[in-house]
């Protein structure tokens, strides 16, 4: 039978790509997003790309009453919970805003789910919950965080796990993402960060687009093959597919399961830069800067559990990530503004 999925944060970067995958896999989609970090135009793009309609509510997920009206209007079968603030640096400057938004959203959602008898949730967690990211990282690696954003993910995992135990029918998958990059192959959807991007990939796309003169490389003296930081970059569409498989897993299993979504491969800053140059045909100037505080040399996932339990493996290459990101950037130089 056709299921209806509530996608909180569904107009955001990962949420929007996941909505397309859900629609293409026969789910009905209801989005709840307060547009604090996304634009309404995304709803049109999702529908255009998937060729199907979604229902959109401009709602703060932390607002229990408003959220309850969404649940009252739809027979929701499961929730994918993306809604949250995600900038690490900003979370250090405004910790209370992060705890308030991210934790209240998670708690309000669980309260309303329980009231309406909805007992399946897939949650957007992060590899940032691993305190000692010595690769390859398995899900049983030590947990702990270095910034308020990370703690909101860590605490949300605990809150969801405790909620799960209260009812034998409750089921949760805690998806720990590594570094999502790239865009939909249509070129109609992608990452649209506000302000100066902190993360590597959107910064490179902006340099290629002419917004900035060069990439700052934060450290070339790490103990890695070329001295720059190594990360597990994962195509956002592969990540989105992981959510569909997580929902299928939730149909058949209870419990609260943490699962890594990563490729298991590590690429350096220079690997990404060179791949983007190949994809765009443009030279990306760079300047070597000191290391960024808090960065580690190398981290990547052990994605075995996702393969064994969800039947998921990343399929797309670093070149796919760069080609799609480049297409999105060149077709939408101002993001969703146009
Ligand atoms: P995003 O900012 O593009 O999307 C998040 C969406 O949530 C936005 O559309 C925003 O408007 C919405 N939102 C925020 N607070 C809300 C609230 N209280 N009520 C309703 N809507 C709210 O971010 P993204 O990159 O798509 O990330 C999605 C989720 O995945 C986040 O929870 C993020 O922390 C997590 N995550 C992201 C990354 C990454 O690198 N992008 C890595 C690990 C985990
Ligand atoms: C970031 C988040 C982390 C999150 C992860 C997954 C920060 C500080 N951390 O980590 O919480 O879990 O994404 O999405 O935002 N780099 C440059 N120049 C730049 C930007 C980055 O050289 O302008 C380098 C970094 O030093 C690092 C690599 O590129 O070696 C990747 O950086 P970034 O994209 O910010 O991701 P993470 O640091 O892995």
Short mmCIF file of C-alpha atoms and ligand atoms in Angstrom, two decimals:
data_model
loop_
_atom_site.label_atom_id
_atom_site.label_comp_id
_atom_site.label_asym_id
_atom_site.label_seq_id
_atom_site.Cartn_x
_atom_site.Cartn_y
_atom_site.Cartn_z
CA UNK A 1 0.00 0.00 0.00
CA UNK A 2 1.17 3.51 -0.79
CA UNK A 3 2.82 5.17 2.20
CA UNK A 4 2.84 8.84 3.15
CA UNK A 5 6.13 10.16 4.50
CA UNK A 6 6.49 13.38 6.48
CA UNK A 7 9.81 14.98 5.57
CA UNK A 8 10.86 17.66 8.05
CA UNK A 9 13.42 20.02 6.56
CA UNK A 10 12.33 18.74 3.14
CA UNK A 11 13.19 21.93 1.25
CA UNK A 12 16.81 21.79 2.47
CA UNK A 13 19.76 20.39 0.55
CA UNK A 14 19.56 16.72 1.53
CA UNK A 15 15.81 16.77 2.21
CA UNK A 16 14.92 18.02 -1.28
CA UNK A 17 16.95 15.28 -3.00
CA UNK A 18 15.37 12.71 -0.69
CA UNK A 19 11.86 13.95 -1.58
CA UNK A 20 12.62 13.26 -5.25
CA UNK A 21 13.83 9.73 -4.45
CA UNK A 22 10.72 9.10 -2.34
CA UNK A 23 8.37 10.29 -5.08
CA UNK A 24 10.22 8.19 -7.66
CA UNK A 25 9.82 5.16 -5.38
CA UNK A 26 6.08 5.55 -5.10
CA UNK A 27 5.74 7.33 -1.75
CA UNK A 28 3.49 10.32 -1.09
CA UNK A 29 5.42 13.19 0.45
CA UNK A 30 4.41 15.85 2.96
CA UNK A 31 7.06 18.48 3.73
CA UNK A 32 7.26 20.53 6.93
CA UNK A 33 9.92 23.25 6.78
CA UNK A 34 10.08 26.74 8.28
CA UNK A 35 12.27 27.96 5.39
CA UNK A 36 14.88 29.25 7.85
CA UNK A 37 17.63 27.90 5.58
CA UNK A 38 15.83 27.13 2.32
CA UNK A 39 13.54 28.65 -0.24
CA UNK A 40 9.96 27.99 -1.25
CA UNK A 41 11.05 27.63 -4.91
CA UNK A 42 12.59 24.29 -3.94
CA UNK A 43 9.09 22.80 -3.73
CA UNK A 44 8.51 23.61 -7.42
CA UNK A 45 11.87 22.11 -8.38
CA UNK A 46 11.16 18.89 -6.49
CA UNK A 47 7.83 18.55 -8.31
CA UNK A 48 9.38 19.44 -11.67
CA UNK A 49 12.19 16.91 -11.32
CA UNK A 50 10.01 14.08 -9.98
CA UNK A 51 6.97 14.92 -12.13
CA UNK A 52 4.74 14.46 -9.07
CA UNK A 53 3.15 16.74 -6.48
CA UNK A 54 4.14 17.14 -2.82
CA UNK A 55 2.24 18.85 0.00
CA UNK A 56 4.20 21.66 1.61
CA UNK A 57 3.64 23.25 5.04
CA UNK A 58 5.63 26.26 6.18
CA UNK A 59 5.85 25.14 9.77
CA UNK A 60 8.33 25.24 12.63
CA UNK A 61 8.69 21.62 13.70
CA UNK A 62 9.32 22.79 17.27
CA UNK A 63 5.78 24.22 17.29
CA UNK A 64 3.82 21.22 18.57
CA UNK A 65 0.38 22.62 17.79
CA UNK A 66 1.22 23.58 14.23
CA UNK A 67 2.87 20.20 13.69
CA UNK A 68 -0.15 18.39 15.11
CA UNK A 69 -2.31 20.08 12.46
CA UNK A 70 -0.08 18.55 9.77
CA UNK A 71 -0.44 15.08 11.31
CA UNK A 72 -4.20 15.59 11.64
CA UNK A 73 -4.48 16.41 7.93
CA UNK A 74 -2.53 13.37 6.65
CA UNK A 75 -2.26 9.69 7.52
CA UNK A 76 1.51 9.76 8.06
CA UNK A 77 3.21 6.34 7.96
CA UNK A 78 6.78 7.40 8.82
CA UNK A 79 8.92 10.48 9.30
CA UNK A 80 12.31 11.48 7.94
CA UNK A 81 13.64 14.19 10.23
CA UNK A 82 16.10 16.55 8.52
CA UNK A 83 14.95 19.83 10.11
CA UNK A 84 17.75 21.47 12.04
CA UNK A 85 20.44 24.12 12.03
CA UNK A 86 23.77 22.74 10.83
CA UNK A 87 26.62 25.27 10.84
CA UNK A 88 29.33 24.17 13.26
CA UNK A 89 30.94 27.60 13.69
CA UNK A 90 27.61 29.36 14.18
CA UNK A 91 26.66 26.80 16.81
CA UNK A 92 29.71 27.80 18.86
CA UNK A 93 28.64 31.46 18.67
CA UNK A 94 24.94 30.76 19.31
CA UNK A 95 24.78 27.53 21.31
CA UNK A 96 21.35 28.18 22.81
CA UNK A 97 19.80 28.84 19.40
CA UNK A 98 21.16 25.45 18.27
CA UNK A 99 20.06 23.53 21.37
CA UNK A 100 16.68 25.23 21.30
CA UNK A 101 15.95 24.71 17.62
CA UNK A 102 17.41 21.25 17.10
CA UNK A 103 16.38 19.61 20.36
CA UNK A 104 12.93 21.21 20.56
CA UNK A 105 12.26 20.16 16.97
CA UNK A 106 13.21 16.54 17.75
CA UNK A 107 11.17 16.42 20.97
CA UNK A 108 8.11 18.14 19.56
CA UNK A 109 8.18 15.74 16.61
CA UNK A 110 8.34 12.65 18.85
CA UNK A 111 5.54 13.96 21.07
CA UNK A 112 3.27 14.54 18.08
CA UNK A 113 4.24 11.25 16.44
CA UNK A 114 3.32 9.41 19.63
CA UNK A 115 0.00 11.25 19.88
CA UNK A 116 -0.90 10.22 16.33
CA UNK A 117 0.45 6.67 16.63
CA UNK A 118 3.25 7.19 14.11
CA UNK A 119 6.16 5.02 15.22
CA UNK A 120 8.81 5.04 12.49
CA UNK A 121 11.53 7.65 12.13
CA UNK A 122 14.74 8.06 10.16
CA UNK A 123 16.92 10.76 11.68
CA UNK A 124 19.67 12.90 10.10
CA UNK A 125 22.62 12.40 12.38
CA UNK A 126 26.23 13.06 11.49
CA UNK A 127 29.68 11.55 11.59
CA UNK A 128 30.44 14.51 13.85
CA UNK A 129 29.19 12.34 16.77
CA UNK A 130 32.41 10.29 16.59
CA UNK A 131 34.88 11.78 19.05
CA UNK A 132 37.97 10.02 17.70
CA UNK A 133 37.36 9.71 13.99
CA UNK A 134 40.16 7.21 13.34
CA UNK A 135 39.19 5.63 10.01
CA UNK A 136 37.54 3.49 8.91
CA UNK A 137 34.87 4.40 11.48
CA UNK A 138 32.40 1.75 12.59
CA UNK A 139 29.14 2.57 14.38
CA UNK A 140 30.49 1.21 17.67
CA UNK A 141 33.39 3.73 17.70
CA UNK A 142 33.54 6.06 20.76
CA UNK A 143 31.02 8.92 20.69
CA UNK A 144 31.39 12.52 21.82
CA UNK A 145 31.43 15.99 20.30
CA UNK A 146 33.47 19.17 20.17
CA UNK A 147 30.77 21.75 19.43
CA UNK A 148 27.08 22.49 20.21
CA UNK A 149 25.89 21.43 16.74
CA UNK A 150 27.45 18.00 17.24
CA UNK A 151 25.94 17.70 20.71
CA UNK A 152 22.46 18.38 19.32
CA UNK A 153 22.94 15.38 17.02
CA UNK A 154 24.34 13.25 19.84
CA UNK A 155 21.50 14.25 22.20
CA UNK A 156 18.83 13.78 19.54
CA UNK A 157 20.15 10.25 19.01
CA UNK A 158 19.76 9.59 22.74
CA UNK A 159 16.29 11.17 22.89
CA UNK A 160 15.09 9.12 19.90
CA UNK A 161 16.62 5.93 21.32
CA UNK A 162 14.89 6.45 24.69
CA UNK A 163 11.59 7.23 22.92
CA UNK A 164 11.96 4.06 20.84
CA UNK A 165 12.17 1.91 23.99
CA UNK A 166 8.81 3.15 25.30
CA UNK A 167 6.79 1.22 22.74
CA UNK A 168 7.60 -2.13 21.17
CA UNK A 169 6.28 -0.87 17.82
CA UNK A 170 8.61 2.14 17.71
CA UNK A 171 11.50 1.97 15.27
CA UNK A 172 14.29 4.40 14.46
CA UNK A 173 17.28 4.56 12.15
CA UNK A 174 19.95 7.10 13.11
CA UNK A 175 21.73 7.90 9.88
CA UNK A 176 25.25 9.20 10.42
CA UNK A 177 26.17 11.08 7.26
CA UNK A 178 29.74 11.67 6.22
CA UNK A 179 30.36 14.56 3.75
CA UNK A 180 27.44 14.97 1.34
CA UNK A 181 28.28 16.90 -1.83
CA UNK A 182 27.10 17.13 -5.44
CA UNK A 183 23.69 17.80 -6.89
CA UNK A 184 20.83 16.21 -8.81
CA UNK A 185 21.89 15.17 -12.31
CA UNK A 186 19.08 17.29 -13.81
CA UNK A 187 20.97 20.41 -12.72
CA UNK A 188 17.73 21.69 -11.18
CA UNK A 189 18.49 20.93 -7.53
CA UNK A 190 21.61 21.36 -5.46
CA UNK A 191 23.19 23.00 -2.44
CA UNK A 192 22.37 26.68 -1.99
CA UNK A 193 24.26 27.87 1.08
CA UNK A 194 23.52 31.33 2.44
CA UNK A 195 26.54 33.60 2.91
CA UNK A 196 30.14 32.47 2.62
CA UNK A 197 30.29 28.66 2.58
CA UNK A 198 32.32 27.02 5.35
CA UNK A 199 32.56 23.66 3.66
CA UNK A 200 34.97 22.65 0.96
CA UNK A 201 32.71 21.71 -1.94
CA UNK A 202 30.38 24.73 -2.05
CA UNK A 203 33.43 26.96 -1.68
CA UNK A 204 35.09 25.31 -4.70
CA UNK A 205 31.92 25.71 -6.77
CA UNK A 206 31.86 29.43 -5.89
CA UNK A 207 35.51 29.86 -6.88
CA UNK A 208 34.72 28.16 -10.19
CA UNK A 209 31.73 30.48 -10.61
CA UNK A 210 33.91 33.54 -10.06
CA UNK A 211 32.51 34.61 -6.67
CA UNK A 212 35.88 34.16 -4.93
CA UNK A 213 39.40 34.42 -6.37
CA UNK A 214 40.81 31.25 -4.85
CA UNK A 215 40.25 28.33 -2.51
CA UNK A 216 41.92 28.52 0.88
CA UNK A 217 43.35 25.10 1.68
CA UNK A 218 43.39 24.69 5.43
CA UNK A 219 46.63 22.81 5.99
CA UNK A 220 48.93 20.91 3.60
CA UNK A 221 51.12 19.42 6.32
CA UNK A 222 48.85 16.63 7.56
CA UNK A 223 50.03 13.05 7.70
CA UNK A 224 48.09 12.16 4.54
CA UNK A 225 49.31 11.21 1.05
CA UNK A 226 49.38 14.83 -0.22
CA UNK A 227 49.34 16.65 3.14
CA UNK A 228 45.73 17.90 2.90
CA UNK A 229 42.72 16.69 4.90
CA UNK A 230 41.04 13.46 3.79
CA UNK A 231 37.25 13.00 4.00
CA UNK A 232 34.52 10.59 2.88
CA UNK A 233 32.59 12.60 0.27
CA UNK A 234 29.25 11.07 -0.63
CA UNK A 235 26.96 12.01 -3.51
CA UNK A 236 23.77 13.58 -2.17
CA UNK A 237 21.65 11.34 -4.42
CA UNK A 238 23.32 8.21 -3.01
CA UNK A 239 22.58 9.61 0.44
CA UNK A 240 18.96 10.28 -0.52
CA UNK A 241 18.63 6.68 -1.73
CA UNK A 242 19.88 5.54 1.66
CA UNK A 243 16.80 7.12 3.25
CA UNK A 244 14.43 5.17 1.04
CA UNK A 245 16.18 1.94 2.03
CA UNK A 246 16.08 3.01 5.69
CA UNK A 247 12.29 3.34 5.42
CA UNK A 248 12.05 -0.16 3.99
CA UNK A 249 14.19 -1.42 6.89
CA UNK A 250 11.86 0.34 9.35
CA UNK A 251 8.90 -1.51 7.82
CA UNK A 252 10.36 -4.80 9.01
CA UNK A 253 12.45 -4.02 12.12
CA UNK A 254 12.08 -2.38 15.50
CA UNK A 255 14.85 -0.93 17.68
CA UNK A 256 17.02 2.17 17.26
CA UNK A 257 19.82 1.54 14.82
CA UNK A 258 22.77 3.88 14.16
CA UNK A 259 24.07 3.46 10.60
CA UNK A 260 26.88 5.20 8.74
CA UNK A 261 26.13 6.56 5.29
CA UNK A 262 29.49 7.03 3.62
CA UNK A 263 31.40 5.52 0.71
CA UNK A 264 34.27 4.11 2.75
CA UNK A 265 36.71 6.02 0.51
CA UNK A 266 38.85 8.94 1.58
CA UNK A 267 39.67 11.83 -0.77
CA UNK A 268 41.99 14.73 -0.07
CA UNK A 269 41.30 18.42 -0.67
CA UNK A 270 43.57 18.22 -3.73
CA UNK A 271 41.68 15.15 -5.01
CA UNK A 272 38.42 17.13 -4.88
CA UNK A 273 39.98 20.24 -6.37
CA UNK A 274 41.47 18.31 -9.30
CA UNK A 275 38.22 16.41 -9.89
CA UNK A 276 36.29 19.69 -9.97
CA UNK A 277 38.82 21.12 -12.43
CA UNK A 278 38.25 18.10 -14.69
CA UNK A 279 34.49 18.47 -14.40
CA UNK A 280 34.37 22.20 -15.01
CA UNK A 281 37.31 22.59 -17.39
CA UNK A 282 38.38 25.51 -15.20
CA UNK A 283 41.48 26.01 -13.14
CA UNK A 284 40.73 26.47 -9.44
CA UNK A 285 43.38 28.74 -7.91
CA UNK A 286 44.31 27.93 -4.32
CA UNK A 287 46.34 29.32 -1.43
CA UNK A 288 47.72 27.10 1.34
CA UNK A 289 46.65 28.44 4.73
CA UNK A 290 47.28 27.23 8.29
CA UNK A 291 45.23 24.30 9.56
CA UNK A 292 41.62 25.06 10.58
CA UNK A 293 41.01 24.66 14.32
CA UNK A 294 39.25 21.41 15.16
CA UNK A 295 40.03 19.65 11.85
CA UNK A 296 41.36 16.10 11.80
CA UNK A 297 43.78 14.72 9.21
CA UNK A 298 41.68 11.89 7.85
CA UNK A 299 38.26 10.37 8.39
CA UNK A 300 36.05 8.02 6.44
CA UNK A 301 33.31 5.50 7.12
CA UNK A 302 33.17 1.78 7.42
CA UNK A 303 29.89 1.41 5.49
CA UNK A 304 29.53 -2.35 6.08
CA UNK A 305 26.45 -2.09 8.31
CA UNK A 306 24.52 -0.02 5.76
CA UNK A 307 25.28 -2.66 3.13
CA UNK A 308 24.37 -5.61 5.33
CA UNK A 309 21.26 -4.20 7.03
CA UNK A 310 19.85 -1.65 4.59
CA UNK A 311 21.17 -3.17 1.36
CA UNK A 312 22.73 0.21 0.58
CA UNK A 313 26.05 1.06 -1.00
CA UNK A 314 27.19 4.31 -2.54
CA UNK A 315 27.29 4.00 -6.32
CA UNK A 316 28.47 7.36 -7.56
CA UNK A 317 32.08 8.46 -7.96
CA UNK A 318 33.89 11.65 -7.02
CA UNK A 319 33.72 12.62 -10.71
CA UNK A 320 29.92 12.17 -10.63
CA UNK A 321 29.77 14.43 -7.57
CA UNK A 322 31.84 17.12 -9.27
CA UNK A 323 30.05 16.92 -12.63
CA UNK A 324 26.61 17.24 -11.02
CA UNK A 325 27.77 20.01 -8.69
CA UNK A 326 29.30 21.86 -11.61
CA UNK A 327 26.12 21.52 -13.70
CA UNK A 328 24.01 22.85 -10.82
CA UNK A 329 26.39 25.76 -10.27
CA UNK A 330 26.60 26.78 -13.91
CA UNK A 331 22.83 26.51 -14.54
CA UNK A 332 21.96 28.26 -11.25
CA UNK A 333 24.77 30.72 -10.44
CA UNK A 334 22.54 32.37 -7.83
CA UNK A 335 21.17 29.13 -6.42
CA UNK A 336 17.36 29.06 -6.22
CA UNK A 337 17.14 32.88 -6.55
CA UNK A 338 16.41 32.80 -10.29
P1 LIG B 1 19.72 22.39 5.17
O1 LIG B 1 19.94 23.56 6.07
O2 LIG B 1 19.85 22.59 3.71
O3 LIG B 1 18.29 21.75 5.48
C1 LIG B 1 17.70 21.79 6.75
C2 LIG B 1 16.28 22.30 6.57
O4 LIG B 1 15.64 22.33 7.86
C3 LIG B 1 16.22 23.72 6.01
O5 LIG B 1 15.36 23.73 4.90
C4 LIG B 1 15.65 24.56 7.16
O6 LIG B 1 14.83 25.62 6.70
C5 LIG B 1 14.87 23.53 7.95
N1 LIG B 1 14.69 23.81 9.37
C6 LIG B 1 15.63 24.11 10.31
N2 LIG B 1 15.06 24.22 11.52
C7 LIG B 1 13.72 23.98 11.35
C8 LIG B 1 12.60 23.95 12.23
N3 LIG B 1 12.73 24.21 13.53
N4 LIG B 1 11.38 23.66 11.72
C9 LIG B 1 11.24 23.42 10.39
N5 LIG B 1 12.24 23.43 9.52
C10 LIG B 1 13.49 23.71 10.00
O7 LIG B 1 20.71 21.22 5.66
P2 LIG B 1 21.07 19.84 4.97
O8 LIG B 1 22.49 19.90 4.54
O9 LIG B 1 20.04 19.44 4.00
O10 LIG B 1 21.04 18.90 6.26
C11 LIG B 1 19.87 18.20 6.61
C12 LIG B 1 20.09 17.52 7.94
O11 LIG B 1 21.23 16.66 7.83
C13 LIG B 1 20.40 18.48 9.08
O12 LIG B 1 19.79 18.01 10.25
C14 LIG B 1 21.89 18.41 9.21
O13 LIG B 1 22.34 18.71 10.50
C15 LIG B 1 22.17 16.97 8.83
N6 LIG B 1 23.52 16.75 8.32
C16 LIG B 1 23.96 17.49 7.27
C17 LIG B 1 25.26 17.31 6.79
C18 LIG B 1 25.81 18.14 5.64
O14 LIG B 1 27.02 18.16 5.47
N7 LIG B 1 24.98 18.81 4.85
C19 LIG B 1 26.08 16.35 7.38
C20 LIG B 1 25.59 15.59 8.44
C21 LIG B 1 24.30 15.80 8.90
C1 LIG B 2 32.08 19.41 8.19
C2 LIG B 2 31.53 19.78 9.55
C3 LIG B 2 31.15 18.52 10.30
C4 LIG B 2 30.18 17.67 9.48
C5 LIG B 2 30.84 17.34 8.17
C6 LIG B 2 29.94 16.51 7.30
C7 LIG B 2 32.70 21.86 10.01
C8 LIG B 2 33.79 22.53 10.79
N1 LIG B 2 32.55 20.53 10.23
O1 LIG B 2 33.30 18.74 8.43
O2 LIG B 2 30.54 18.85 11.52
O3 LIG B 2 29.87 16.48 10.16
O4 LIG B 2 31.18 18.57 7.50
O5 LIG B 2 29.18 17.27 6.48
O6 LIG B 2 31.97 22.49 9.27
N2 LIG B 2 38.69 22.76 3.64
C9 LIG B 2 39.57 23.60 3.01
N3 LIG B 2 39.12 24.82 2.59
C10 LIG B 2 37.82 25.24 2.80
C11 LIG B 2 36.94 24.36 3.45
C12 LIG B 2 37.41 23.13 3.86
O7 LIG B 2 40.75 23.28 2.81
O8 LIG B 2 37.48 26.37 2.41
C13 LIG B 2 39.17 21.42 4.03
C14 LIG B 2 39.03 21.10 5.50
O9 LIG B 2 40.16 21.52 6.22
C15 LIG B 2 38.82 19.57 5.47
C16 LIG B 2 38.09 19.33 4.14
O10 LIG B 2 38.35 20.48 3.34
O11 LIG B 2 40.08 18.93 5.41
C17 LIG B 2 36.59 19.17 4.31
O12 LIG B 2 36.07 20.27 5.05
P1 LIG B 2 34.49 20.51 5.22
O13 LIG B 2 33.84 20.46 3.90
O14 LIG B 2 34.32 21.75 6.03
O15 LIG B 2 33.99 19.22 6.02
P2 LIG B 2 34.47 18.63 7.43
O16 LIG B 2 35.57 19.41 8.00
O17 LIG B 2 34.72 17.17 7.23
#
